[in-house]
């Protein structure tokens, strides 16, 4: 195996690993978001959350 073939092979293996890792990372993130949204929906339907404020809270500063 020449040096060029070795470098190309190593690069392909690295890119494949990065692709798999990125896919797993994104998939896990989407699962977490879905879980949070399901819990939030259940809390709203169950009456545990009665008010939702988006953006600036009443009488407060944005981002606090």
PDB file of C-alpha atoms in Angstrom:
ATOM      1  CA  UNK A   1       0.000   0.000   0.000  1.00  0.00           C
ATOM      2  CA  UNK A   2       1.527   3.311  -1.030  1.00  0.00           C
ATOM      3  CA  UNK A   3       1.593   6.324   1.215  1.00  0.00           C
ATOM      4  CA  UNK A   4      -1.126   8.057  -0.832  1.00  0.00           C
ATOM      5  CA  UNK A   5      -3.399   5.022  -0.567  1.00  0.00           C
ATOM      6  CA  UNK A   6      -2.800   4.884   3.178  1.00  0.00           C
ATOM      7  CA  UNK A   7      -3.607   8.592   3.614  1.00  0.00           C
ATOM      8  CA  UNK A   8      -6.774   8.317   1.506  1.00  0.00           C
ATOM      9  CA  UNK A   9      -7.871   5.189   3.393  1.00  0.00           C
ATOM     10  CA  UNK A  10      -7.266   6.810   6.772  1.00  0.00           C
ATOM     11  CA  UNK A  11      -9.156   9.906   5.647  1.00  0.00           C
ATOM     12  CA  UNK A  12     -12.148   7.843   4.542  1.00  0.00           C
ATOM     13  CA  UNK A  13     -12.201   5.933   7.833  1.00  0.00           C
ATOM     14  CA  UNK A  14     -12.036   9.213   9.774  1.00  0.00           C
ATOM     15  CA  UNK A  15     -14.838  10.798   7.725  1.00  0.00           C
ATOM     16  CA  UNK A  16     -17.006   7.718   8.156  1.00  0.00           C
ATOM     17  CA  UNK A  17     -16.469   7.796  11.929  1.00  0.00           C
ATOM     18  CA  UNK A  18     -17.279  11.502  12.049  1.00  0.00           C
ATOM     19  CA  UNK A  19     -20.444  10.930  10.039  1.00  0.00           C
ATOM     20  CA  UNK A  20     -21.623   8.158  12.365  1.00  0.00           C
ATOM     21  CA  UNK A  21     -20.784  10.174  15.485  1.00  0.00           C
ATOM     22  CA  UNK A  22     -22.551  13.255  14.123  1.00  0.00           C
ATOM     23  CA  UNK A  23     -25.630  11.238  13.227  1.00  0.00           C
ATOM     24  CA  UNK A  24     -25.795   9.718  16.717  1.00  0.00           C
ATOM     25  CA  UNK A  25     -25.300  13.143  18.321  1.00  0.00           C
ATOM     26  CA  UNK A  26     -28.121  14.696  16.275  1.00  0.00           C
ATOM     27  CA  UNK A  27     -30.418  11.722  16.879  1.00  0.00           C
ATOM     28  CA  UNK A  28     -29.865  11.884  20.653  1.00  0.00           C
ATOM     29  CA  UNK A  29     -30.485  15.633  20.622  1.00  0.00           C
ATOM     30  CA  UNK A  30     -33.761  15.186  18.769  1.00  0.00           C
ATOM     31  CA  UNK A  31     -34.822  12.493  21.245  1.00  0.00           C
ATOM     32  CA  UNK A  32     -34.107  14.885  24.132  1.00  0.00           C
ATOM     33  CA  UNK A  33     -36.094  17.700  22.505  1.00  0.00           C
ATOM     34  CA  UNK A  34     -39.021  15.353  21.848  1.00  0.00           C
ATOM     35  CA  UNK A  35     -38.944  14.142  25.456  1.00  0.00           C
ATOM     36  CA  UNK A  36     -38.971  17.702  26.812  1.00  0.00           C
ATOM     37  CA  UNK A  37     -41.844  18.709  24.523  1.00  0.00           C
ATOM     38  CA  UNK A  38     -43.845  15.637  25.556  1.00  0.00           C
ATOM     39  CA  UNK A  39     -43.328  16.432  29.248  1.00  0.00           C
ATOM     40  CA  UNK A  40     -44.280  20.074  28.684  1.00  0.00           C
ATOM     41  CA  UNK A  41     -47.426  19.077  26.792  1.00  0.00           C
ATOM     42  CA  UNK A  42     -48.412  16.652  29.564  1.00  0.00           C
ATOM     43  CA  UNK A  43     -47.842  19.327  32.220  1.00  0.00           C
ATOM     44  CA  UNK A  44     -50.015  21.832  30.344  1.00  0.00           C
ATOM     45  CA  UNK A  45     -52.786  19.275  29.758  1.00  0.00           C
ATOM     46  CA  UNK A  46     -52.606  18.115  33.372  1.00  0.00           C
ATOM     47  CA  UNK A  47     -53.060  21.646  34.679  1.00  0.00           C
ATOM     48  CA  UNK A  48     -49.640  21.828  36.339  1.00  0.00           C
ATOM     49  CA  UNK A  49     -48.762  24.745  34.050  1.00  0.00           C
ATOM     50  CA  UNK A  50     -51.437  27.418  33.730  1.00  0.00           C
ATOM     51  CA  UNK A  51     -49.473  30.316  32.214  1.00  0.00           C
ATOM     52  CA  UNK A  52     -46.781  30.411  29.581  1.00  0.00           C
ATOM     53  CA  UNK A  53     -44.885  33.634  28.946  1.00  0.00           C
ATOM     54  CA  UNK A  54     -42.851  33.894  25.776  1.00  0.00           C
ATOM     55  CA  UNK A  55     -40.281  36.627  25.372  1.00  0.00           C
ATOM     56  CA  UNK A  56     -40.108  39.324  28.020  1.00  0.00           C
ATOM     57  CA  UNK A  57     -41.611  38.281  31.374  1.00  0.00           C
ATOM     58  CA  UNK A  58     -44.164  40.670  32.900  1.00  0.00           C
ATOM     59  CA  UNK A  59     -42.340  43.379  34.828  1.00  0.00           C
ATOM     60  CA  UNK A  60     -38.955  41.799  34.169  1.00  0.00           C
ATOM     61  CA  UNK A  61     -36.032  42.156  31.866  1.00  0.00           C
ATOM     62  CA  UNK A  62     -35.568  40.021  28.786  1.00  0.00           C
ATOM     63  CA  UNK A  63     -33.211  37.110  29.272  1.00  0.00           C
ATOM     64  CA  UNK A  64     -33.596  36.817  33.037  1.00  0.00           C
TER      65      UNK A  64
END
